[in-house]
Coordinates of C-alpha atoms and ligand atoms in Angstrom, one line a residue:
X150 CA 166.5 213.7 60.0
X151 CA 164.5 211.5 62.3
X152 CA 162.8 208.3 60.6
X153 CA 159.3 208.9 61.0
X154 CA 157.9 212.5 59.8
X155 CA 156.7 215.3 62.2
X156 CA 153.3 214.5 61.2
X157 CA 153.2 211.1 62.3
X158 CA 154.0 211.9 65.3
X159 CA 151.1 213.8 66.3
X160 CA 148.6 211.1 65.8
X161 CA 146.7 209.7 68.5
X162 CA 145.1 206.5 69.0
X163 CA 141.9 204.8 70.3
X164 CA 143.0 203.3 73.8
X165 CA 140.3 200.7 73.7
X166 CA 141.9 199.1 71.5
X167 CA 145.1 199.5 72.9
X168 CA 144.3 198.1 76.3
X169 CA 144.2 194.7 74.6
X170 CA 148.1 192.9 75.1
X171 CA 147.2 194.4 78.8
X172 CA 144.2 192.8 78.8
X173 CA 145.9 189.1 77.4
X174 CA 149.1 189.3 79.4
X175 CA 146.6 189.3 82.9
X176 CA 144.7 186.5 81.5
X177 CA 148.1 184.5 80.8
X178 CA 148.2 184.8 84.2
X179 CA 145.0 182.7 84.5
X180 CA 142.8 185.2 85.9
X181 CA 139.4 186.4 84.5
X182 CA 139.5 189.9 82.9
X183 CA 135.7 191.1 83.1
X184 CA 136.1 193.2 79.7
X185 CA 134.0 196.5 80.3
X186 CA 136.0 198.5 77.6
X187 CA 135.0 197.1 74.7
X188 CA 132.9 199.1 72.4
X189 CA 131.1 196.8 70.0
X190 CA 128.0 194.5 70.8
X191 CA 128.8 191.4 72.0
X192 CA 126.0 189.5 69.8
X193 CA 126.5 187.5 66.7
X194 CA 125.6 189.3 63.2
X195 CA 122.2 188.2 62.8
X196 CA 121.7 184.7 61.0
X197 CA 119.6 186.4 57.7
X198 CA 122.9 188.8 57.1
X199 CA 125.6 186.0 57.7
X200 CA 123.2 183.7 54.9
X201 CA 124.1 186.9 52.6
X202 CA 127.2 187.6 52.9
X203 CA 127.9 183.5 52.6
X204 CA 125.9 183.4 49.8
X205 CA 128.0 186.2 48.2
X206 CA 130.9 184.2 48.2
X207 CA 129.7 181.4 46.4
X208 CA 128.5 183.6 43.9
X209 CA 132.4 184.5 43.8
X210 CA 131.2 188.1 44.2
X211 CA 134.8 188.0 45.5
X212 CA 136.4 190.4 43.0
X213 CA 137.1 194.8 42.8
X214 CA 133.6 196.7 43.1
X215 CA 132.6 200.0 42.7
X216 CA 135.0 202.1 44.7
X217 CA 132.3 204.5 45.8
X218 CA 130.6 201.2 47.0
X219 CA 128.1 198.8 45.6
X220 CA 125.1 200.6 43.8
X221 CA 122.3 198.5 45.3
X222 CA 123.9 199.4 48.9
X223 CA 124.1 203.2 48.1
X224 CA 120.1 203.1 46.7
X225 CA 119.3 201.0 49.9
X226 CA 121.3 203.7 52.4
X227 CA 119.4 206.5 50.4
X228 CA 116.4 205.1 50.9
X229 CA 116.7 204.5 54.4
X230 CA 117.9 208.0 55.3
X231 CA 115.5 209.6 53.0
X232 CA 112.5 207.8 55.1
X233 CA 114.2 208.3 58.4
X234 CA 115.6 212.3 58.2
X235 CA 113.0 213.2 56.1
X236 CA 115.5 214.4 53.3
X237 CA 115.9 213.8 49.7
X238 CA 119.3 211.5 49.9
X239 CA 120.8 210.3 46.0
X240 CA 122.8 207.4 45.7
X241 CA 125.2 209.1 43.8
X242 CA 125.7 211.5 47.2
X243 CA 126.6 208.2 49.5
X244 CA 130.0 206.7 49.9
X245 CA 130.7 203.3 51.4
X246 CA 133.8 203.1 53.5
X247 CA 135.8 200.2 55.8
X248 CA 133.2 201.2 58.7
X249 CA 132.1 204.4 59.9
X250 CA 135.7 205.2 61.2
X251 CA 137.7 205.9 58.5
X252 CA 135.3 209.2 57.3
X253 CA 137.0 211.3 60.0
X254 CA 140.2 211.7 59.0
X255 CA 139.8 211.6 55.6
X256 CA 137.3 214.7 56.3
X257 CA 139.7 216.6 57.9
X258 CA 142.6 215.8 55.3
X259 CA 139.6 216.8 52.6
X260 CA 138.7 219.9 54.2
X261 CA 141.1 221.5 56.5
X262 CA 144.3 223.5 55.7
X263 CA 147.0 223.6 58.3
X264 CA 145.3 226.3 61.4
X265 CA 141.8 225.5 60.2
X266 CA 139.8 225.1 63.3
X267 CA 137.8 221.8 63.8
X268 CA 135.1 222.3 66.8
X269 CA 134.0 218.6 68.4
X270 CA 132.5 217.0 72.1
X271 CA 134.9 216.1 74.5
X272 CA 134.3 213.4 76.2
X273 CA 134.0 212.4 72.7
X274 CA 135.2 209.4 70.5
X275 CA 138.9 210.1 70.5
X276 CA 139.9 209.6 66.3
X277 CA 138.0 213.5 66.0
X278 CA 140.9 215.1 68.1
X279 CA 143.5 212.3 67.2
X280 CA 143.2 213.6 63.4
X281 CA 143.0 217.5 63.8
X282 CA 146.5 217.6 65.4
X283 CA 147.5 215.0 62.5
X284 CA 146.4 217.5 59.2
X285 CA 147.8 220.2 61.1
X286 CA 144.3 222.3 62.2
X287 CA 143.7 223.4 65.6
X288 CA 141.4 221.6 68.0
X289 CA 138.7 223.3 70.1
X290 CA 136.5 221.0 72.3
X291 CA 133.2 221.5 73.5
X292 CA 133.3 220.5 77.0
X293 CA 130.4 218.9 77.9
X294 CA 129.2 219.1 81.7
X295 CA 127.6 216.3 83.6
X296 CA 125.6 219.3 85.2
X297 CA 124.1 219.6 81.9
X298 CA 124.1 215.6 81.4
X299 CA 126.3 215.7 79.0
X300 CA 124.9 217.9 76.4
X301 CA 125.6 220.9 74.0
X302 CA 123.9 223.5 73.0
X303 CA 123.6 226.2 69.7
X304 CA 125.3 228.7 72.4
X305 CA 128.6 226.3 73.5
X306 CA 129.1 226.2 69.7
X307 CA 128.8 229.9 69.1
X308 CA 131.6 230.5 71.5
X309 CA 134.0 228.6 69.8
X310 CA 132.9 229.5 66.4
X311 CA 135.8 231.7 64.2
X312 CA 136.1 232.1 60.5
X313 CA 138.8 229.5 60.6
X314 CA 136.4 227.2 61.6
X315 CA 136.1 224.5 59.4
X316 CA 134.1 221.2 60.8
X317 CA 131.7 220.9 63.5
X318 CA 131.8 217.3 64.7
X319 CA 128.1 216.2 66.4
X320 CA 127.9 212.6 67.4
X321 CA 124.8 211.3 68.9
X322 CA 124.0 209.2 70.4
X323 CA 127.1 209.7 72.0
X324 CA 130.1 207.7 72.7
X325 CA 131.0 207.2 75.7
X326 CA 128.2 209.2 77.7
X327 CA 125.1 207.7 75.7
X328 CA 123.3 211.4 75.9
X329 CA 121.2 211.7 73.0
X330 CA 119.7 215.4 71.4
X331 CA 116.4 216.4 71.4
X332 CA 114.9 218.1 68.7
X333 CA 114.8 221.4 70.1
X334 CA 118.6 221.4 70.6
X335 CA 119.4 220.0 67.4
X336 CA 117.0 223.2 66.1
X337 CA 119.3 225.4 68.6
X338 CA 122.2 224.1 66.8
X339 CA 121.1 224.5 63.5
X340 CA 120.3 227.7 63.9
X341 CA 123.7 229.0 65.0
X342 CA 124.8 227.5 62.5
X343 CA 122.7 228.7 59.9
X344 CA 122.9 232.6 61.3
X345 CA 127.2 232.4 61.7
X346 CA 128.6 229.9 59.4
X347 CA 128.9 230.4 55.4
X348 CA 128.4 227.4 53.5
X349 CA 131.7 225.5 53.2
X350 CA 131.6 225.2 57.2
X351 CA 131.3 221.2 57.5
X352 CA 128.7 219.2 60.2
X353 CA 130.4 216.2 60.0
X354 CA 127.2 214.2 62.1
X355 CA 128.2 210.8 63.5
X356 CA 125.3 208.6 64.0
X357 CA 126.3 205.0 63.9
X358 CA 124.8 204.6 66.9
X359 CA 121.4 205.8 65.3
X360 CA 119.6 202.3 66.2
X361 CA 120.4 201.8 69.7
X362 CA 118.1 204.3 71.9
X363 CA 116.2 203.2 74.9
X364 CA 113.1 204.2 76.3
X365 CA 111.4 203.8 72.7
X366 CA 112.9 207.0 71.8
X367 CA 113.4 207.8 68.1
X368 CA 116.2 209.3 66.8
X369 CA 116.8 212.5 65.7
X370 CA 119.6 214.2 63.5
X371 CA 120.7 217.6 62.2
X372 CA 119.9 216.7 58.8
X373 CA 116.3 217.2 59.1
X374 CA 116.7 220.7 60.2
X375 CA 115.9 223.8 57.6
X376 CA 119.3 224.2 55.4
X377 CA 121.7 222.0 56.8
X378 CA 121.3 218.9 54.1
X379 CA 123.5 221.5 52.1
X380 CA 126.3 221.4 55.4
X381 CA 125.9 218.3 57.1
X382 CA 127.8 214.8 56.3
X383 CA 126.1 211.9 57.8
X384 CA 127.6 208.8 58.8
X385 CA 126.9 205.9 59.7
X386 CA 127.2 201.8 59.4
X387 CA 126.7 198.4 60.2
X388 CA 129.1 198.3 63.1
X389 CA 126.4 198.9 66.3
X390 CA 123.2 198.7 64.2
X391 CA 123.8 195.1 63.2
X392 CA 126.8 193.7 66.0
X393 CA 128.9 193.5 62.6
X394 CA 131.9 195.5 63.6
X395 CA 134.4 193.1 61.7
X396 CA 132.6 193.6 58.5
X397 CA 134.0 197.1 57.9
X398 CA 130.9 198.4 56.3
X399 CA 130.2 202.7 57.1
X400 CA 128.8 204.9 54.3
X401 CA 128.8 208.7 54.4
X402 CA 126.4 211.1 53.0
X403 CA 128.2 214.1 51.2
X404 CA 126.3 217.9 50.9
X405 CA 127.1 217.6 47.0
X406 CA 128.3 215.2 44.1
X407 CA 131.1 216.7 44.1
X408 CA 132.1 215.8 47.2
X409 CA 131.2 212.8 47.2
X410 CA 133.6 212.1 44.3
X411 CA 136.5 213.3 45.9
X412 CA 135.9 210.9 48.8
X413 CA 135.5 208.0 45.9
X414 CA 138.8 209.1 44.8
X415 CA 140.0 208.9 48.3
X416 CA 138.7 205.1 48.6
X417 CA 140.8 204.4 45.2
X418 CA 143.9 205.8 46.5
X419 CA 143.8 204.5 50.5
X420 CA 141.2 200.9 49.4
X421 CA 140.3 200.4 45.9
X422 CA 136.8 199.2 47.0
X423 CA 135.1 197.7 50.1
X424 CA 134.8 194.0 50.1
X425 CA 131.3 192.7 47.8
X426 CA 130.3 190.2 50.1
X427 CA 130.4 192.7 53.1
X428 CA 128.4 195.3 50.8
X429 CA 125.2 193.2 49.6
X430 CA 125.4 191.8 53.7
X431 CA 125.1 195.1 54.6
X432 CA 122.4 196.0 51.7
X433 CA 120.2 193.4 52.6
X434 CA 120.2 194.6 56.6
X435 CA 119.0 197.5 55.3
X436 CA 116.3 195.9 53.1
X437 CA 115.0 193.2 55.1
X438 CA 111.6 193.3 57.8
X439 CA 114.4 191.0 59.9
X440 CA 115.9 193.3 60.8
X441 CA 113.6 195.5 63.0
X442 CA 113.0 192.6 65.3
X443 CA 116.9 191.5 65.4
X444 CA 117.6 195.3 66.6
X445 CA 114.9 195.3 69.3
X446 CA 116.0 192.1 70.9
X447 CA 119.5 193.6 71.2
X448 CA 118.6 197.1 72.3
X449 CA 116.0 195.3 74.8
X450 CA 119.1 193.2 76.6
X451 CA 121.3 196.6 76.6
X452 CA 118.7 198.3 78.2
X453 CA 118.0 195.7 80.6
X454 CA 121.8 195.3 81.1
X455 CA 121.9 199.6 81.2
X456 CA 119.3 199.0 84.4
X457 CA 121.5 196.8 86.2
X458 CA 124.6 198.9 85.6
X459 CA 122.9 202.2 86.3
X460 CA 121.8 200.2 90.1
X461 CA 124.9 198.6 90.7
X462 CA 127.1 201.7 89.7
X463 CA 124.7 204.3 92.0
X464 CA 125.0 202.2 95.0
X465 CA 128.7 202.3 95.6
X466 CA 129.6 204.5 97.6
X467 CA 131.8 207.6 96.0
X468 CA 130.2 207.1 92.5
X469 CA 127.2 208.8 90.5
X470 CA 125.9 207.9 87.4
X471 CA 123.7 209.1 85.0
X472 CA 121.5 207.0 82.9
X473 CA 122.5 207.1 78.9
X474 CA 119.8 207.3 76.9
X475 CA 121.6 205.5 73.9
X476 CA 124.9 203.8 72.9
X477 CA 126.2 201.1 75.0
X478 CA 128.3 203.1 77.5
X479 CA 128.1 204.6 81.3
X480 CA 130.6 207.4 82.2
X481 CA 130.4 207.4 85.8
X482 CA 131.7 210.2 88.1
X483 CA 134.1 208.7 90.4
X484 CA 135.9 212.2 91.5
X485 CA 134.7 211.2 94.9
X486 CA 136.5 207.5 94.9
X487 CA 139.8 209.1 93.4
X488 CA 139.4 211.7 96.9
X489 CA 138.7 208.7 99.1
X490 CA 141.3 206.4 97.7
X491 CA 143.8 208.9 97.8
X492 CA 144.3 208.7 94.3
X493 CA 144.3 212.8 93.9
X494 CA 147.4 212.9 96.3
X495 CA 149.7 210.0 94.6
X496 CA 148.6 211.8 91.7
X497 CA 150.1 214.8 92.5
X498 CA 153.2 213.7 94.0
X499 CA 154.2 212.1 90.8
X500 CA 156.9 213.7 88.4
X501 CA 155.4 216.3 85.9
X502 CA 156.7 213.7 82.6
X503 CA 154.7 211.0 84.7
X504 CA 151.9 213.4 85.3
X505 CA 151.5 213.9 81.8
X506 CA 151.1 210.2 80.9
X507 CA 148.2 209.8 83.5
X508 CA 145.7 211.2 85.0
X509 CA 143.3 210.3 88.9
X510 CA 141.0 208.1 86.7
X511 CA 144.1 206.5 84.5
X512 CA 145.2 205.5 87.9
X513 CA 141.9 204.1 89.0
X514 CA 141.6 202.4 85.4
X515 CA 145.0 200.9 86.1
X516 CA 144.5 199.6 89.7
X517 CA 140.8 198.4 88.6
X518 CA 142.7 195.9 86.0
X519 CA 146.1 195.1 87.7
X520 CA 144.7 194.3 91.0
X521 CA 140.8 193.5 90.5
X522 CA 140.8 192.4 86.8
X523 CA 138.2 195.1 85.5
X524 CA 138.6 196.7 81.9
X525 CA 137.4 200.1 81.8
X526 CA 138.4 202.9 79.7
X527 CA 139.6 206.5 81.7
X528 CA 138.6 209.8 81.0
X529 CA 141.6 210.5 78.9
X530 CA 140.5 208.2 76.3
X531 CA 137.9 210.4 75.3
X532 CA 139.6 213.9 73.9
X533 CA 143.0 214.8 75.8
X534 CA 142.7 218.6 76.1
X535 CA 141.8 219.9 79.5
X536 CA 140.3 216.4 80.4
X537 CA 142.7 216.6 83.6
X538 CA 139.9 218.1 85.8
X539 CA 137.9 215.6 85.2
X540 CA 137.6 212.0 86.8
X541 CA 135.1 209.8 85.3
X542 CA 135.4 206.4 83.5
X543 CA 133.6 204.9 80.2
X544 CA 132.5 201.4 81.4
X545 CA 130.6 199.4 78.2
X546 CA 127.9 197.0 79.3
X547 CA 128.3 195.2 75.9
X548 CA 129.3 192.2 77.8
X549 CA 127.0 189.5 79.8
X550 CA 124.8 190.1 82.5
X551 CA 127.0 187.7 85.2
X552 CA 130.1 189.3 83.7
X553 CA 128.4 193.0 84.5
X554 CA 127.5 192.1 88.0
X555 CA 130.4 190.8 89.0
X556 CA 132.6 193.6 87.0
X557 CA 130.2 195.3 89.6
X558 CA 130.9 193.8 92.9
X559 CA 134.7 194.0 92.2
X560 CA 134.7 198.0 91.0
X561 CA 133.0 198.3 94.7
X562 CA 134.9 196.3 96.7
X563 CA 137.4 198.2 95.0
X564 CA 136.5 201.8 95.5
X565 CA 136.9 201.4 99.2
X566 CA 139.9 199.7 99.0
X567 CA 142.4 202.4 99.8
X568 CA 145.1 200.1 101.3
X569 CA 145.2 198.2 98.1
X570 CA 145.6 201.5 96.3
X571 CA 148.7 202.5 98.4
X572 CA 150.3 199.5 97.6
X573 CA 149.4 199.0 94.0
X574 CA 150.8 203.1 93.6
X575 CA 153.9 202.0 95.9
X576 CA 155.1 199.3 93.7
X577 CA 155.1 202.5 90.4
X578 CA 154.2 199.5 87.9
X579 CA 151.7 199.8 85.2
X580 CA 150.5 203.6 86.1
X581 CA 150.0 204.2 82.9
X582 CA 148.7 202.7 79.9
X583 CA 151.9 201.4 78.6
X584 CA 152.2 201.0 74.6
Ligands
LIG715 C1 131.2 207.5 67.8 C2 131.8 206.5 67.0 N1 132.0 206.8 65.7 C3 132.6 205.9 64.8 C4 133.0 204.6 65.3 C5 133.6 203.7 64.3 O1 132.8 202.7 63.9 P1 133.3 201.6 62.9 O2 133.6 200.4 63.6 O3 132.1 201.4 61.9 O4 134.5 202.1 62.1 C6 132.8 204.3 66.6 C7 133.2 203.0 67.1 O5 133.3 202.7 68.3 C8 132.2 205.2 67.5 O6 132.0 205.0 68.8

């Protein structure tokens, strides 16, 4: 009997934040990482929320709360998704969690049995398929094609559809390709899903990224479709919408009361409650006129960062990338840079355990932080299964505009750089993302 159980074993992880002692133990070198993989906005909560939440705690609003969260933050979330899904959202249906994260695995512990099949995007945020293999159910990814930039449609979820199937996960905007859904598609899908699924087949729609869309597009979710308020569970938080992603504040929207109070009972078994302060903070960003203008300014510097990045990225030679349309990431194709660096070949004449632990575009992520000091996240990161044909990396331009262009000039002067490659591979350090 080993010490840790089978179970525990099969969980993954989120590599960006992993990448982090890498990250410090280069800068205790004394050189500059330019940070490109992080994934939360690099502004300061806006001044009216910090007031709040400051003002809590010298109310000593300090103490246990509600476990299903705060009542004035679950009528303020109602409201806001009644007014902006057009749907009839009760308080008494909304759960506040420690950020929008913790939702999907206590979803798939909720409602799958082990072999229940959990359908999600891949490239996708990597906690959907970190879980399924955790509780046991059996992961089927929708592979989404830069051919079709990036999306999914009613028909690539009708081929994977079994009566085993259990959650659909939907997150858009999306992390890490920032493609967005259109109306139309999200009809597409709603309409598979209303002709093939019964009704304890779960939509679990991740939206936290709901606020930050460029262009002046509005967004759009699956809720507001005919029938699926009854299937869908919406989340969402103050993470991206308000640069607030140490306050730990997500909520969830639940299909029935029911559920909803087994998730409340979940919260007082794994957190008793979600810190008061954080909770009215969070209410108020919800309440107050501030906030409008606070979002625009920050979506307005992504997009003119997104610009910048978009250039910069389409001008070297061996990469293409497409322009998201939300979120705060690129995903560049850089097949063409792993070809001309020779990355494919020392890829392949690595041992198959080695293989396994990287991939053409781990080994470009690696060599772009050992040697020129750029964090960037690999394809990997985003949904292992069958992500080895792939070769793209997730750069976030959450980070400042010198820091972007010159994360720019070094990932060029890099992707010609095939000597340096050769002798970064030659030396068989760091090929990997070591743990
Ligand atoms: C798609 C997606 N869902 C959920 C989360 C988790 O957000 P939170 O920090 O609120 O837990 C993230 C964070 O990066 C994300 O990208």
């Amino acid at each position: 009997m080993g010490l840790y159980s089978k179970k525990s074993e099969r969980i993954d992880t989120e590599n960006a934040f992993k990448i982090g002692p890498q990250i410090r133990s280069i800068e205790e070198q004394g050189k500059k990482v330019i940070k490109c993989n992080l994934g939360e906005p690099d502004f300061p909560v806006p001044g009216f929320i910090k007031e709040e939440v400051k003002r809590q705690l010298d109310l000593d609003n300090t103490h246990y709360c509600d476990p299903q969260g705060i009542p004035s933050l679950r009528k303020a979330i109602a409201k806001q998704l009644s007014e902006t899904r057009r749907i009839q959202a009760t308080p008494d249906r909304i759960v506040v969690f420690p950020g929008a994260k913790p939702p999907i695995g206590l979803c798939q512990q909720t409602y799958c049995d082990p072999g229940d099949e959990v359908i999600y995007p891949s490239p996708g945020f990597p906690i959907y398929e970190s879980f399924i293999k955790y509780v046991d159910a059996r992961p089927f990814p929708i592979h989404l094609r830069e051919e079709k930039n990036f999306t999914l449609s009613g028909e690539d979820i009708q081929s994977l559809l079994t009566k085993k199937t259990k959650i659909i996960f939907l997150n858009f905007p999306s992390n890490p390709t920032g493609g967005v859904a259109s109306p139309e598609q999200l009809q597409d899908i709603s309409e598979v899903i209303r002709r093939r699924c019964t009704e304890d087949v779960r939509i679990f729609s991740d939206e936290v990224y709901e606020n930050i869309l460029f262009d002046g597009a509005k967004h759009h979710s699956i809720i507001s479709c005919p029938g699926m308020e009854k299937v869908t569970i919406l989340v969402s938080g103050a993470s991206k919408s308000f640069s607030w992603t140490g306050g730990r504040i997500g909520w969830a929207l639940f299909p029935t009361l029911e559920e909803a109070e087994v998730f409340r009972n979940l919260n007082i078994n794994y957190f008793s409650c979600i810190p008061p302060y954080n909770q009215e903070g969070a209410r108020l960003a919800l309440e107050s006129p501030l906030s409008q203008n606070a979002i625009r300014s920050m979506v307005n510097t992504f997009q003119e960062r997104r610009g910048i990045v978009i250039d910069g990225l389409n001008r070297i030679k061996g990469i293409r990338c497409q322009k998201p349309k939300g979120a705060f990431y690129v995903f560049p194709n850089i097949s063409e840079v792993c070809e001309n660096l020779g990355i494919m070949e020392a890829f392949q004449s690595l041992p198959p355990d080695l293989q396994k632990k990287t991939s053409p575009s781990t080994l470009f992520q690696m060599f772009l932080l050992f040697e020129y000091q750029v964090a960037t996240m690999d394809r990997k990161s985003f949904g292992r299964i069958g992500a080895e044909s792939f070769h793209y990396l997730r750069l976030s331009f959450a980070t400042d505009t010198d820091s972007l262009k010159e994360g720019l000039r070094r990932l060029s002067i890099a992707s010609q750089d095939k000597k340096g490659f050769g002798q970064f591979f030659k030396k068989r350090e760091h090929l990997y993302l070591e743990y």
